[in-house]
Tab-separated table of C-alpha atoms in Angstrom:
chain	number	residue	atom	x	y	z
A	1	ASP	CA	-0.304	0.046	0.283
A	2	HIS	CA	0.851	3.714	-0.356
A	3	THR	CA	1.904	5.778	2.344
A	4	ALA	CA	2.909	9.214	2.926
A	5	PHE	CA	6.545	8.449	3.029
A	6	THR	CA	6.493	6.250	-0.256
A	7	TRP	CA	8.405	7.837	-3.191
A	8	THR	CA	7.496	4.976	-5.687
A	9	PRO	CA	4.093	4.161	-6.852
A	10	ALA	CA	1.937	1.349	-5.546
A	11	GLU	CA	1.267	0.177	-9.072
A	12	SER	CA	3.701	0.253	-12.107
A	13	PRO	CA	2.896	0.883	-15.419
A	14	THR	CA	5.788	-1.402	-16.108
A	15	VAL	CA	4.928	-4.432	-18.468
A	16	TYR	CA	7.263	-7.149	-18.747
A	17	CYS	CA	6.893	-10.619	-20.487
A	18	ALA	CA	9.932	-12.845	-20.478
A	19	TRP	CA	8.174	-15.748	-19.501
A	20	ILE	CA	9.762	-18.374	-21.751
A	21	ALA	CA	13.102	-17.409	-20.667
A	22	GLN	CA	12.398	-17.093	-16.841
A	23	VAL	CA	10.857	-20.638	-17.170
A	24	PHE	CA	13.518	-21.936	-18.699
A	25	LEU	CA	16.313	-20.791	-16.641
A	26	TYR	CA	14.155	-21.996	-13.680
A	27	LEU	CA	13.814	-25.307	-15.247
A	28	LEU	CA	17.562	-25.528	-15.863
A	29	HIS	CA	19.002	-24.197	-12.607
A	30	ALA	CA	16.146	-26.684	-10.836
A	31	ALA	CA	18.025	-29.777	-13.172
A	32	GLY	CA	21.434	-28.613	-13.080
A	33	GLY	CA	21.882	-25.923	-10.694
A	34	LEU	CA	24.439	-22.738	-11.209
A	35	SER	CA	26.674	-25.176	-13.112
A	36	ALA	CA	24.034	-25.726	-16.001
A	37	LEU	CA	23.451	-21.809	-16.064
A	38	PHE	CA	26.886	-21.293	-16.673
A	39	ALA	CA	27.304	-24.174	-19.404
A	40	PHE	CA	24.025	-22.368	-21.017
A	41	ARG	CA	25.821	-19.058	-21.171
A	42	TYR	CA	29.037	-20.462	-22.552
A	43	GLY	CA	26.946	-22.462	-24.948
A	44	CYS	CA	24.946	-19.276	-26.067
A	45	LEU	CA	28.437	-17.509	-26.676
A	46	LEU	CA	29.694	-20.957	-28.582
A	47	PHE	CA	26.447	-20.868	-30.520
A	48	PHE	CA	27.879	-17.503	-32.011
A	49	VAL	CA	31.340	-18.701	-32.874
A	50	LEU	CA	29.844	-21.898	-34.849
A	51	ALA	CA	27.260	-19.088	-36.869
A	52	VAL	CA	30.398	-17.094	-37.839
A	53	TRP	CA	32.066	-20.585	-38.906
A	54	TYR	CA	29.229	-22.111	-40.853
A	55	GLN	CA	28.784	-19.316	-43.096
A	56	ALA	CA	32.870	-18.591	-43.515
A	57	ARG	CA	32.960	-22.218	-44.223
A	58	LEU	CA	30.157	-21.791	-46.725
A	59	LEU	CA	32.234	-18.817	-48.126
A	60	GLY	CA	35.329	-20.196	-48.324
A	61	VAL	CA	37.072	-18.238	-45.888
A	62	ALA	CA	36.796	-20.317	-42.761
A	63	ARG	CA	40.566	-20.379	-42.134
A	64	HIS	CA	41.459	-16.825	-42.760
A	65	PRO	CA	42.639	-14.869	-39.856
A	66	LEU	CA	40.427	-12.115	-40.304
A	67	THR	CA	37.418	-14.059	-40.039
A	68	TRP	CA	38.327	-15.421	-36.594
A	69	LEU	CA	39.218	-11.653	-35.575
A	70	ILE	CA	36.013	-10.725	-36.339
A	71	SER	CA	34.665	-13.487	-34.558
A	72	LEU	CA	36.790	-12.562	-31.384
A	73	LEU	CA	35.979	-9.319	-31.606
A	74	GLY	CA	31.936	-9.958	-31.760
A	75	VAL	CA	32.348	-12.295	-28.381
A	76	LEU	CA	34.193	-9.536	-26.681
A	77	MET	CA	31.786	-7.154	-27.465
A	78	SER	CA	29.035	-9.807	-26.453
A	79	GLN	CA	29.896	-9.481	-22.578
A	80	ASN	CA	27.105	-7.233	-21.656
A	81	ALA	CA	24.448	-9.299	-23.586
A	82	ALA	CA	25.732	-12.921	-22.292
A	83	TYR	CA	24.553	-12.151	-18.559
A	84	ILE	CA	22.203	-15.507	-17.334
A	85	LYS	CA	19.365	-13.415	-17.776
A	86	PRO	CA	16.793	-13.244	-20.512
A	87	GLU	CA	18.945	-11.137	-22.552
A	88	ILE	CA	21.178	-13.693	-23.581
A	89	PHE	CA	18.046	-14.988	-25.135
A	90	SER	CA	18.156	-11.863	-27.463
A	91	TYR	CA	21.592	-12.272	-28.269
A	92	VAL	CA	20.767	-15.947	-29.515
A	93	PHE	CA	17.707	-14.977	-31.163
A	94	MET	CA	19.549	-12.075	-33.285
A	95	THR	CA	22.470	-14.458	-34.274
A	96	SER	CA	20.428	-16.706	-35.238
A	97	SER	CA	18.066	-14.237	-37.118
A	98	VAL	CA	21.115	-12.840	-39.229
A	99	LEU	CA	22.409	-16.186	-39.991
A	100	ALA	CA	18.813	-17.115	-41.459
A	101	TRP	CA	19.048	-13.935	-43.397
A	102	LEU	CA	22.452	-15.007	-44.790
A	103	ARG	CA	21.232	-18.644	-45.805
A	104	ILE	CA	18.291	-16.786	-47.631
A	105	LYS	CA	20.185	-14.879	-49.340
A	106	SER	CA	22.768	-17.617	-50.367
A	107	ASP	CA	20.317	-20.468	-51.229
A	108	GLY	CA	18.403	-19.173	-54.126
A	109	GLU	CA	15.117	-20.974	-54.467
A	110	LYS	CA	15.988	-23.418	-52.028
A	111	ALA	CA	15.355	-20.828	-49.454
A	112	ARG	CA	11.602	-20.721	-48.935
A	113	ARG	CA	11.415	-22.669	-45.886
A	114	THR	CA	14.271	-20.888	-44.298
A	115	CYS	CA	11.972	-17.440	-44.407
A	116	TYR	CA	9.637	-19.125	-42.027
A	117	LEU	CA	11.802	-19.299	-39.197
A	118	PHE	CA	11.657	-15.429	-38.865
A	119	PRO	CA	8.211	-15.954	-37.441
A	120	VAL	CA	9.223	-18.601	-35.232
A	121	LEU	CA	11.933	-16.978	-34.103
A	122	MET	CA	10.052	-13.745	-33.117
A	123	VAL	CA	6.960	-15.530	-31.481
A	124	LEU	CA	9.874	-17.009	-29.307
A	125	TRP	CA	11.486	-13.679	-28.977
A	126	VAL	CA	8.779	-11.551	-27.979
A	127	ASN	CA	8.228	-13.810	-24.915
A	128	SER	CA	11.548	-14.192	-23.908
A	129	HIS	CA	12.977	-10.420	-23.842
A	130	GLY	CA	12.378	-6.835	-24.955
A	131	GLY	CA	15.459	-6.995	-27.184
A	132	PHE	CA	12.568	-8.166	-29.856
A	133	LEU	CA	12.264	-4.926	-30.856
A	134	PHE	CA	15.984	-4.845	-32.703
A	135	GLY	CA	14.886	-8.175	-34.289
A	136	ALA	CA	11.802	-6.597	-35.727
A	137	GLY	CA	14.216	-3.214	-36.547
A	138	PHE	CA	16.410	-5.860	-38.499
A	139	LEU	CA	13.581	-7.482	-40.148
A	140	PHE	CA	11.983	-4.294	-41.395
A	141	VAL	CA	15.601	-2.877	-42.812
A	142	MET	CA	15.638	-6.065	-44.524
A	143	GLY	CA	12.144	-6.007	-46.064
A	144	ILE	CA	13.150	-2.253	-47.152
A	145	GLY	CA	16.195	-3.241	-48.677
A	146	GLU	CA	14.844	-6.366	-50.567
A	147	GLY	CA	12.156	-4.153	-51.970
A	148	LEU	CA	14.847	-1.434	-53.229
A	149	ASN	CA	16.652	-4.575	-54.599
A	150	ALA	CA	13.879	-5.936	-56.756
A	151	LEU	CA	13.139	-2.274	-58.181
A	152	LEU	CA	16.602	-0.835	-58.649
A	153	SER	CA	19.116	-3.863	-58.617
A	154	PRO	CA	17.122	-7.269	-59.362
A	155	GLU	CA	20.510	-9.244	-59.821
A	156	GLU	CA	20.851	-8.753	-56.034
A	157	ALA	CA	17.507	-9.486	-54.959
A	158	ILE	CA	16.207	-12.819	-53.921
A	159	PRO	CA	14.526	-15.003	-55.921
A	160	PRO	CA	10.616	-13.725	-56.933
A	161	GLY	CA	9.370	-16.763	-55.335
A	162	VAL	CA	11.177	-16.792	-52.364
A	163	ARG	CA	10.912	-13.072	-51.827
A	164	ARG	CA	6.635	-13.785	-52.090
A	165	HIS	CA	7.420	-16.474	-48.994
A	166	PHE	CA	9.698	-13.713	-47.218
A	167	VAL	CA	7.093	-10.849	-47.443
A	168	PHE	CA	4.379	-13.476	-45.820
A	169	ALA	CA	7.178	-14.511	-43.420
A	170	LEU	CA	7.521	-10.897	-42.642
A	171	PHE	CA	3.409	-10.500	-42.217
A	172	LEU	CA	3.587	-13.466	-39.829
A	173	SER	CA	6.661	-11.883	-38.016
A	174	VAL	CA	4.543	-8.976	-37.596
A	175	LEU	CA	1.545	-10.641	-35.993
A	176	ALA	CA	4.243	-12.788	-33.610
A	177	LEU	CA	4.832	-8.956	-32.238
A	178	PHE	CA	1.343	-9.383	-30.358
A	179	ALA	CA	1.316	-13.211	-29.512
A	180	THR	CA	2.034	-12.400	-25.745
A	181	PRO	CA	-0.267	-12.557	-22.501
A	182	TYR	CA	-0.223	-8.641	-22.894
A	183	GLY	CA	-1.053	-8.283	-26.619
A	184	TRP	CA	-0.528	-5.144	-28.309
A	185	ARG	CA	0.055	-3.461	-24.872
A	186	TYR	CA	3.451	-5.190	-24.584
A	187	PRO	CA	5.178	-3.590	-27.758
A	188	GLY	CA	3.073	-0.156	-27.294
A	189	TYR	CA	4.657	-0.060	-23.669
A	190	LEU	CA	8.421	-0.757	-24.798
A	191	VAL	CA	7.917	1.909	-27.601
A	192	SER	CA	6.697	4.499	-26.120
A	193	SER	CA	9.177	3.836	-22.869
A	194	LEU	CA	11.463	4.758	-25.778
A	195	PHE	CA	10.519	8.324	-25.775
A	196	SER	CA	9.457	8.660	-22.265
A	197	THR	CA	11.085	10.601	-19.176
A	198	ASN	CA	10.406	8.238	-16.519
A	199	GLU	CA	8.475	11.103	-14.277
A	200	ASP	CA	5.988	8.639	-12.962
A	201	TYR	CA	8.829	6.782	-11.353
A	202	PHE	CA	9.878	10.095	-9.204
A	203	ARG	CA	6.503	11.512	-8.174
A	204	VAL	CA	6.335	12.622	-4.749
A	205	ILE	CA	2.539	11.689	-3.338
A	206	GLU	CA	0.861	14.553	-1.468
């Protein structure tokens, strides 16, 4: 209850939806304790390294020193995103989204099914951590880029048959943004909080 001496509001406007990450981390800790949590953390970092190696191998540059310098820099820059908290799921989902996009650009007509990884990743991501906004921004930029490629640089665009699946997958990804217990309120809250001064958190109750 609120009292005359309480600075914080009795009710919080914060909308926080990370139940998939929270349940997963709880079950992981229940099964293996702190050791399992730390193994999961370093497994996520290893996943990034393996993703770099996989793509580099397909491009024929897996043994190039610059590839592994970039990979090392990526791991070092990932430290703030690799705590044993829901944000580590954003790290994995972002890596997965970029890898899926690289496969779509490389696989030609075979990439149709890969397009549908995006809505699957998004529905898991939106229920795991608020960093899904960066994933949504990534997909938005990729969609705009492909539209410009189709108009101005057809030789750089993904095949028309794949493009139809890609556009439909983007539409499903937009719907996935609202597939949480909070519906539209969750992404709406996150977007509005980016432009908020948070004055409500510092009100003095008279």
